PDB file of C-alpha atoms in Angstrom:
ATOM      1  CA  MET A  25       0.000   0.000   0.000  1.00 73.00           C
ATOM      2  CA  ARG A  26       1.290   3.441  -0.929  1.00 79.00           C
ATOM      3  CA  ARG A  27       1.960   5.770   1.988  1.00 82.00           C
ATOM      4  CA  ALA A  28      -0.593   8.276   0.698  1.00 81.00           C
ATOM      5  CA  ASP A  29      -3.231   5.528   0.669  1.00 81.00           C
ATOM      6  CA  ARG A  30      -2.210   4.458   4.160  1.00 86.00           C
ATOM      7  CA  LEU A  31      -2.587   7.996   5.512  1.00 88.00           C
ATOM      8  CA  PHE A  32      -6.040   8.187   3.953  1.00 83.00           C
ATOM      9  CA  GLN A  33      -7.005   4.859   5.527  1.00 86.00           C
ATOM     10  CA  ILE A  34      -5.762   5.994   8.942  1.00 89.00           C
ATOM     11  CA  VAL A  35      -8.131   8.963   8.847  1.00 86.00           C
ATOM     12  CA  GLN A  36     -11.008   6.688   7.754  1.00 81.00           C
ATOM     13  CA  LEU A  37     -10.368   4.197  10.537  1.00 87.00           C
ATOM     14  CA  ILE A  38     -10.026   6.854  13.222  1.00 86.00           C
ATOM     15  CA  ARG A  39     -13.169   8.735  12.233  1.00 79.00           C
ATOM     16  CA  GLY A  40     -15.179   5.517  12.262  1.00 69.00           C
ATOM     17  CA  ARG A  41     -14.467   4.777  15.954  1.00 77.00           C
ATOM     18  CA  ARG A  42     -14.700   6.606  19.269  1.00 78.00           C
ATOM     19  CA  LEU A  43     -11.123   5.768  20.201  1.00 85.00           C
ATOM     20  CA  THR A  44      -8.599   4.021  17.983  1.00 89.00           C
ATOM     21  CA  THR A  45      -5.338   2.579  19.252  1.00 91.00           C
ATOM     22  CA  ALA A  46      -2.091   2.368  17.328  1.00 91.00           C
ATOM     23  CA  ALA A  47      -2.175  -1.402  17.793  1.00 91.00           C
ATOM     24  CA  PHE A  48      -5.539  -1.589  16.022  1.00 91.00           C
ATOM     25  CA  LEU A  49      -4.349   0.642  13.184  1.00 91.00           C
ATOM     26  CA  GLY A  50      -1.145  -1.321  12.770  1.00 91.00           C
ATOM     27  CA  GLN A  51      -3.039  -4.610  12.609  1.00 91.00           C
ATOM     28  CA  ARG A  52      -5.536  -3.333  10.042  1.00 90.00           C
ATOM     29  CA  LEU A  53      -2.873  -1.690   7.857  1.00 91.00           C
ATOM     30  CA  GLU A  54      -0.248  -4.393   8.396  1.00 90.00           C
ATOM     31  CA  VAL A  55       2.443  -2.006   9.608  1.00 92.00           C
ATOM     32  CA  SER A  56       4.251  -1.548  12.902  1.00 92.00           C
ATOM     33  CA  GLU A  57       2.957   0.689  15.689  1.00 91.00           C
ATOM     34  CA  ARG A  58       6.072   2.841  15.208  1.00 91.00           C
ATOM     35  CA  THR A  59       4.961   3.470  11.617  1.00 93.00           C
ATOM     36  CA  VAL A  60       1.470   4.383  12.837  1.00 91.00           C
ATOM     37  CA  TYR A  61       2.894   6.881  15.352  1.00 91.00           C
ATOM     38  CA  ARG A  62       4.964   8.498  12.606  1.00 92.00           C
ATOM     39  CA  ASP A  63       2.043   8.641  10.165  1.00 92.00           C
ATOM     40  CA  VAL A  64      -0.338  10.134  12.732  1.00 91.00           C
ATOM     41  CA  ALA A  65       2.249  12.764  13.655  1.00 90.00           C
ATOM     42  CA  ASP A  66       2.605  13.685   9.975  1.00 90.00           C
ATOM     43  CA  LEU A  67      -1.182  13.976   9.607  1.00 89.00           C
ATOM     44  CA  GLN A  68      -1.335  16.222  12.666  1.00 88.00           C
ATOM     45  CA  ARG A  69       1.403  18.453  11.204  1.00 87.00           C
ATOM     46  CA  GLN A  70      -0.647  18.689   7.999  1.00 85.00           C
ATOM     47  CA  GLY A  71      -3.595  20.045   9.948  1.00 83.00           C
ATOM     48  CA  VAL A  72      -5.751  16.958  10.388  1.00 85.00           C
ATOM     49  CA  PRO A  73      -7.311  17.414  13.871  1.00 87.00           C
ATOM     50  CA  ILE A  74      -6.397  14.019  15.304  1.00 88.00           C
ATOM     51  CA  GLU A  75      -6.614  14.136  19.092  1.00 87.00           C
ATOM     52  CA  GLY A  76      -4.901  11.765  21.489  1.00 83.00           C
ATOM     53  CA  GLU A  77      -1.424  10.403  21.918  1.00 68.00           C
ATOM     54  CA  ALA A  78       0.715   7.315  21.516  1.00 68.00           C
ATOM     55  CA  GLY A  79      -0.092   4.621  24.038  1.00 73.00           C
ATOM     56  CA  VAL A  80      -3.606   5.943  24.690  1.00 78.00           C
ATOM     57  CA  GLY A  81      -5.508   6.162  21.428  1.00 87.00           C
ATOM     58  CA  TYR A  82      -6.699   8.602  18.809  1.00 89.00           C
ATOM     59  CA  ARG A  83      -9.954  10.241  17.764  1.00 86.00           C
ATOM     60  CA  LEU A  84     -10.873  12.778  15.136  1.00 83.00           C
ATOM     61  CA  GLY A  85     -11.813  16.288  16.206  1.00 79.00           C
ATOM     62  CA  ALA A  86     -15.265  17.653  15.426  1.00 69.00           C
ATOM     63  CA  GLY A  87     -15.884  19.464  12.161  1.00 62.00           C
ATOM     64  CA  PHE A  88     -13.414  17.546  10.024  1.00 64.00           C
ATOM     65  CA  ASP A  89     -14.557  15.566   7.020  1.00 58.00           C
ATOM     66  CA  LEU A  90     -13.243  14.161   3.770  1.00 53.00           C
ATOM     67  CA  PRO A  91     -14.729  14.238   0.270  1.00 53.00           C
ATOM     68  CA  PRO A  92     -17.334  11.532  -0.457  1.00 53.00           C
ATOM     69  CA  LEU A  93     -15.819   8.077  -0.837  1.00 57.00           C
ATOM     70  CA  MET A  94     -16.116   5.855  -3.884  1.00 65.00           C
ATOM     71  CA  PHE A  95     -16.528   2.142  -3.291  1.00 73.00           C
ATOM     72  CA  THR A  96     -14.612  -0.498  -5.195  1.00 75.00           C
ATOM     73  CA  GLN A  97     -16.517  -3.244  -7.018  1.00 79.00           C
ATOM     74  CA  ASP A  98     -15.736  -5.703  -4.208  1.00 83.00           C
ATOM     75  CA  GLU A  99     -16.870  -3.231  -1.543  1.00 82.00           C
ATOM     76  CA  ALA A 100     -20.090  -2.510  -3.436  1.00 83.00           C
ATOM     77  CA  ALA A 101     -20.761  -6.249  -3.752  1.00 85.00           C
ATOM     78  CA  ALA A 102     -20.148  -6.670  -0.022  1.00 87.00           C
ATOM     79  CA  LEU A 103     -22.716  -3.950   0.731  1.00 86.00           C
ATOM     80  CA  VAL A 104     -25.305  -5.597  -1.524  1.00 88.00           C
ATOM     81  CA  ALA A 105     -24.674  -8.983   0.106  1.00 88.00           C
ATOM     82  CA  SER A 106     -24.987  -7.529   3.601  1.00 89.00           C
ATOM     83  CA  ALA A 107     -28.178  -5.666   2.706  1.00 88.00           C
ATOM     84  CA  ARG A 108     -29.824  -8.746   1.197  1.00 86.00           C
ATOM     85  CA  LEU A 109     -28.960 -10.893   4.194  1.00 84.00           C
ATOM     86  CA  ALA A 110     -30.192  -8.243   6.613  1.00 85.00           C
ATOM     87  CA  GLN A 111     -33.455  -7.557   4.772  1.00 83.00           C
ATOM     88  CA  SER A 112     -34.478 -11.199   5.027  1.00 81.00           C
ATOM     89  CA  SER A 113     -34.291 -11.247   8.806  1.00 85.00           C
ATOM     90  CA  VAL A 114     -35.241  -7.816  10.165  1.00 87.00           C
ATOM     91  CA  ASP A 115     -38.564  -6.066  10.720  1.00 88.00           C
ATOM     92  CA  PRO A 116     -40.410  -4.362   7.826  1.00 86.00           C
ATOM     93  CA  ALA A 117     -39.489  -0.781   8.730  1.00 90.00           C
ATOM     94  CA  LEU A 118     -35.789  -1.552   9.009  1.00 90.00           C
ATOM     95  CA  ALA A 119     -35.885  -3.589   5.801  1.00 87.00           C
ATOM     96  CA  ARG A 120     -37.331  -0.610   3.927  1.00 89.00           C
ATOM     97  CA  ASP A 121     -34.639   1.692   5.326  1.00 90.00           C
ATOM     98  CA  ILE A 122     -31.944  -0.773   4.265  1.00 89.00           C
ATOM     99  CA  GLN A 123     -33.334  -0.835   0.723  1.00 87.00           C
ATOM    100  CA  THR A 124     -33.458   2.974   0.587  1.00 89.00           C
ATOM    101  CA  ALA A 125     -29.890   3.316   1.877  1.00 87.00           C
ATOM    102  CA  LEU A 126     -28.626   0.698  -0.568  1.00 86.00           C
ATOM    103  CA  GLY A 127     -30.331   2.497  -3.441  1.00 86.00           C
ATOM    104  CA  LYS A 128     -28.560   5.739  -2.515  1.00 83.00           C
ATOM    105  CA  ILE A 129     -25.199   3.971  -2.456  1.00 81.00           C
ATOM    106  CA  LEU A 130     -25.731   2.211  -5.783  1.00 83.00           C
ATOM    107  CA  SER A 131     -26.917   5.404  -7.470  1.00 81.00           C
ATOM    108  CA  VAL A 132     -23.511   7.086  -7.096  1.00 76.00           C
ATOM    109  CA  LEU A 133     -21.395   4.139  -8.242  1.00 79.00           C
ATOM    110  CA  PRO A 134     -19.758   4.022 -11.662  1.00 78.00           C
ATOM    111  CA  PRO A 135     -21.835   1.932 -14.103  1.00 82.00           C
ATOM    112  CA  ALA A 136     -19.449  -1.039 -14.048  1.00 80.00           C
ATOM    113  CA  ALA A 137     -19.327  -1.199 -10.241  1.00 80.00           C
ATOM    114  CA  ARG A 138     -23.099  -0.857  -9.990  1.00 83.00           C
ATOM    115  CA  ALA A 139     -23.743  -3.581 -12.562  1.00 85.00           C
ATOM    116  CA  SER A 140     -21.286  -5.905 -10.824  1.00 82.00           C
ATOM    117  CA  ALA A 141     -22.875  -5.330  -7.407  1.00 84.00           C
ATOM    118  CA  GLU A 142     -26.460  -5.737  -8.600  1.00 83.00           C
ATOM    119  CA  SER A 143     -25.649  -8.974 -10.428  1.00 85.00           C
ATOM    120  CA  LEU A 144     -24.260 -10.593  -7.281  1.00 84.00           C
ATOM    121  CA  ALA A 145     -25.720 -14.127  -7.146  1.00 83.00           C
ATOM    122  CA  LEU A 146     -26.290 -14.197  -3.402  1.00 81.00           C
ATOM    123  CA  PHE A 147     -29.836 -14.191  -2.026  1.00 77.00           C
ATOM    124  CA  ALA A 148     -31.585 -14.712   1.320  1.00 76.00           C
ATOM    125  CA  PRO A 149     -35.286 -15.599   0.913  1.00 71.00           C
ATOM    126  CA  ALA A 150     -37.410 -14.114   3.696  1.00 66.00           C
ATOM    127  CA  PHE A 151     -39.328 -17.217   4.779  1.00 63.00           C
ATOM    128  CA  SER A 152     -37.549 -18.142   8.011  1.00 66.00           C
ATOM    129  CA  ILE A 153     -39.378 -15.543  10.139  1.00 77.00           C
ATOM    130  CA  ASP A 154     -43.158 -15.270  10.276  1.00 83.00           C
ATOM    131  CA  ASP A 155     -44.979 -11.958   9.914  1.00 84.00           C
ATOM    132  CA  GLY A 156     -46.038 -11.877  13.566  1.00 87.00           C
ATOM    133  CA  THR A 157     -42.442 -12.180  14.740  1.00 89.00           C
ATOM    134  CA  ARG A 158     -41.368  -9.434  12.336  1.00 88.00           C
ATOM    135  CA  ALA A 159     -44.032  -7.079  13.679  1.00 90.00           C
ATOM    136  CA  ARG A 160     -43.094  -7.777  17.297  1.00 92.00           C
ATOM    137  CA  LEU A 161     -39.420  -7.367  16.439  1.00 93.00           C
ATOM    138  CA  GLN A 162     -40.102  -3.834  15.210  1.00 92.00           C
ATOM    139  CA  THR A 163     -42.004  -2.970  18.398  1.00 94.00           C
ATOM    140  CA  LEU A 164     -39.214  -4.353  20.575  1.00 95.00           C
ATOM    141  CA  ARG A 165     -36.440  -2.691  18.585  1.00 93.00           C
ATOM    142  CA  GLU A 166     -38.139   0.699  18.750  1.00 94.00           C
ATOM    143  CA  ALA A 167     -38.736   0.300  22.490  1.00 95.00           C
ATOM    144  CA  VAL A 168     -35.030  -0.391  23.001  1.00 94.00           C
ATOM    145  CA  GLN A 169     -34.264   2.889  21.238  1.00 92.00           C
ATOM    146  CA  SER A 170     -36.937   4.942  22.994  1.00 94.00           C
ATOM    147  CA  ARG A 171     -36.237   3.248  26.381  1.00 95.00           C
ATOM    148  CA  ASN A 172     -39.901   2.589  27.103  1.00 97.00           C
ATOM    149  CA  LYS A 173     -40.859  -0.240  29.414  1.00 97.00           C
ATOM    150  CA  LEU A 174     -42.908  -3.073  27.948  1.00 97.00           C
ATOM    151  CA  SER A 175     -45.740  -5.258  29.157  1.00 97.00           C
ATOM    152  CA  MET A 176     -45.844  -8.640  27.465  1.00 96.00           C
ATOM    153  CA  ASP A 177     -47.535 -12.022  27.601  1.00 96.00           C
ATOM    154  CA  TYR A 178     -45.009 -14.814  27.181  1.00 96.00           C
ATOM    155  CA  ARG A 179     -45.046 -18.610  26.859  1.00 93.00           C
ATOM    156  CA  ASP A 180     -42.035 -20.654  27.919  1.00 90.00           C
ATOM    157  CA  VAL A 181     -40.848 -23.821  26.179  1.00 89.00           C
ATOM    158  CA  SER A 182     -43.484 -25.916  27.984  1.00 90.00           C
ATOM    159  CA  GLY A 183     -46.251 -23.504  27.010  1.00 90.00           C
ATOM    160  CA  ALA A 184     -46.722 -22.059  30.496  1.00 93.00           C
ATOM    161  CA  PRO A 185     -47.904 -18.424  30.246  1.00 94.00           C
ATOM    162  CA  SER A 186     -46.628 -15.467  32.234  1.00 94.00           C
ATOM    163  CA  GLN A 187     -47.035 -11.706  32.133  1.00 94.00           C
ATOM    164  CA  ARG A 188     -43.912  -9.585  32.395  1.00 95.00           C
ATOM    165  CA  ILE A 189     -42.975  -5.940  32.795  1.00 96.00           C
ATOM    166  CA  VAL A 190     -39.500  -5.519  31.335  1.00 97.00           C
ATOM    167  CA  ARG A 191     -36.856  -2.971  30.485  1.00 97.00           C
ATOM    168  CA  PRO A 192     -35.879  -3.730  26.858  1.00 96.00           C
ATOM    169  CA  LEU A 193     -32.120  -3.966  26.303  1.00 96.00           C
ATOM    170  CA  GLY A 194     -31.472  -5.560  22.921  1.00 94.00           C
ATOM    171  CA  CYS A 195     -32.544  -7.945  20.160  1.00 93.00           C
ATOM    172  CA  PHE A 196     -30.303 -10.809  19.042  1.00 93.00           C
ATOM    173  CA  TYR A 197     -30.461 -12.911  15.884  1.00 89.00           C
ATOM    174  CA  TRP A 198     -29.300 -16.538  16.009  1.00 87.00           C
ATOM    175  CA  GLY A 199     -29.744 -17.603  12.392  1.00 79.00           C
ATOM    176  CA  ARG A 200     -33.386 -18.745  12.468  1.00 79.00           C
ATOM    177  CA  VAL A 201     -34.509 -17.376  15.821  1.00 87.00           C
ATOM    178  CA  TRP A 202     -34.678 -13.848  17.233  1.00 91.00           C
ATOM    179  CA  THR A 203     -34.376 -13.378  20.987  1.00 94.00           C
ATOM    180  CA  PHE A 204     -35.067 -10.343  23.091  1.00 93.00           C
ATOM    181  CA  SER A 205     -33.016  -9.532  26.199  1.00 95.00           C
ATOM    182  CA  ALA A 206     -34.379  -7.406  28.998  1.00 96.00           C
ATOM    183  CA  TRP A 207     -34.329  -6.673  32.696  1.00 96.00           C
ATOM    184  CA  CYS A 208     -37.387  -8.512  34.008  1.00 96.00           C
ATOM    185  CA  GLU A 209     -39.124  -6.769  36.901  1.00 93.00           C
ATOM    186  CA  LEU A 210     -40.930  -9.993  37.828  1.00 91.00           C
ATOM    187  CA  ARG A 211     -37.706 -11.992  38.249  1.00 92.00           C
ATOM    188  CA  GLN A 212     -35.510  -9.024  39.182  1.00 93.00           C
ATOM    189  CA  ASP A 213     -32.847 -10.310  36.845  1.00 94.00           C
ATOM    190  CA  PHE A 214     -31.839 -10.404  33.207  1.00 95.00           C
ATOM    191  CA  ARG A 215     -33.885 -12.640  30.946  1.00 94.00           C
ATOM    192  CA  ALA A 216     -33.860 -13.609  27.270  1.00 94.00           C
ATOM    193  CA  PHE A 217     -37.143 -14.341  25.503  1.00 95.00           C
ATOM    194  CA  ARG A 218     -37.765 -15.958  22.141  1.00 94.00           C
ATOM    195  CA  ILE A 219     -39.693 -13.381  20.157  1.00 94.00           C
ATOM    196  CA  ASP A 220     -41.845 -16.058  18.502  1.00 92.00           C
ATOM    197  CA  ARG A 221     -43.130 -17.034  21.975  1.00 94.00           C
ATOM    198  CA  ILE A 222     -44.347 -13.536  22.817  1.00 95.00           C
ATOM    199  CA  ASP A 223     -48.138 -13.603  22.424  1.00 93.00           C
ATOM    200  CA  GLN A 224     -48.736  -9.911  22.998  1.00 94.00           C
ATOM    201  CA  VAL A 225     -46.586  -6.875  23.713  1.00 95.00           C
ATOM    202  CA  GLU A 226     -47.581  -3.349  24.724  1.00 96.00           C
ATOM    203  CA  VAL A 227     -45.312  -0.310  24.879  1.00 96.00           C
ATOM    204  CA  LEU A 228     -45.841   1.460  28.199  1.00 97.00           C
ATOM    205  CA  PRO A 229     -45.583   5.248  28.572  1.00 96.00           C
ATOM    206  CA  GLU A 230     -43.071   4.854  31.418  1.00 96.00           C
ATOM    207  CA  ARG A 231     -39.450   5.299  30.400  1.00 95.00           C
ATOM    208  CA  PHE A 232     -36.401   4.047  32.249  1.00 95.00           C
ATOM    209  CA  ARG A 233     -32.845   5.160  32.823  1.00 93.00           C
ATOM    210  CA  ASP A 234     -29.726   3.079  33.203  1.00 91.00           C
ATOM    211  CA  GLU A 235     -29.259   1.817  36.735  1.00 92.00           C
ATOM    212  CA  PRO A 236     -26.222  -0.064  38.040  1.00 92.00           C
ATOM    213  CA  GLY A 237     -26.625  -3.790  37.518  1.00 93.00           C
ATOM    214  CA  LYS A 238     -29.526  -3.454  35.051  1.00 94.00           C
ATOM    215  CA  THR A 239     -27.791  -2.387  31.832  1.00 94.00           C
ATOM    216  CA  LEU A 240     -26.996  -4.196  28.595  1.00 93.00           C
ATOM    217  CA  ALA A 241     -23.275  -3.819  29.312  1.00 92.00           C
ATOM    218  CA  GLU A 242     -23.726  -5.539  32.682  1.00 93.00           C
ATOM    219  CA  MET A 243     -25.757  -8.337  31.109  1.00 93.00           C
ATOM    220  CA  LEU A 244     -23.094  -8.953  28.456  1.00 91.00           C
ATOM    221  CA  ARG A 245     -20.344  -8.850  31.082  1.00 91.00           C
ATOM    222  CA  ARG A 246     -22.111 -11.459  33.208  1.00 89.00           C
ATOM    223  CA  LEU A 247     -22.801 -13.639  30.197  1.00 85.00           C
ATOM    224  CA  GLN A 248     -19.149 -13.501  29.160  1.00 85.00           C
ATOM    225  CA  GLU A 249     -18.040 -14.500  32.645  1.00 83.00           C
ATOM    226  CA  ASP A 250     -20.568 -17.325  32.927  1.00 75.00           C
ATOM    227  CA  PRO A 251     -22.528 -18.418  29.822  1.00 66.00           C
ATOM    228  CA  ALA A 252     -24.902 -20.433  32.059  1.00 62.00           C
ATOM    229  CA  GLN A 253     -26.596 -17.292  33.361  1.00 58.00           C
ATOM    230  CA  PRO A 254     -30.334 -17.067  34.060  1.00 47.00           C
ATOM    231  CA  GLN A 255     -30.839 -14.590  31.198  1.00 48.00           C
ATOM    232  CA  SER A 256     -30.711 -17.584  28.873  1.00 46.00           C
ATOM    233  CA  SER A 257     -33.716 -19.209  30.558  1.00 44.00           C
ATOM    234  CA  GLY A 258     -36.112 -17.799  27.990  1.00 43.00           C
ATOM    235  CA  LEU A 259     -34.450 -19.944  25.315  1.00 44.00           C
ATOM    236  CA  ARG A 260     -35.410 -23.268  26.893  1.00 40.00           C
TER     237      ARG A 260
END
């Protein structure tokens, strides 16, 4: 890779992350950390507002941008593949937004790159998730974003019903099954629920704030430490 291309890639990588270490940059660009330090220093001398320092990490200052990027044929094909796979497994609103975004990307590609991307023979038929699950997925996803509590009727693996008030934390896709993780006020613990076992869900007007021990980060930390955590009980 030419040095000019490497400098350009450094700016792209830094602006795409909150904090970027020299080790990460060196691994992605296949150069030593010493080379990264030297390149970043040169970019800073040229006026690129890269904040941070060696040994800590870098971020790009506000107000800096680069001209619009042009995708290669391989990158355009990767975007089409990702969009097709995603559209087959997400809720209707998100699928429409994916299609709109993909159309905007394809519209600015050179004719050859666009034709190559659109002719990609990779498809993901949308028959693995039923319409009811898709509709509930949209409700759950939007509640995660708005931080509204939910009331829901749920059936476990044996068919036993329960009513829950939960704090929605995230939706997870496992190939053919979507699950929904939340802080359950009934159990006072994290729980994961299969979305196809939710009979009814209602968005409540009450919103919630992060509290110690009840956040998505805490749930993921506990799951990493011990995969046999009770939040997986909804999958049985």
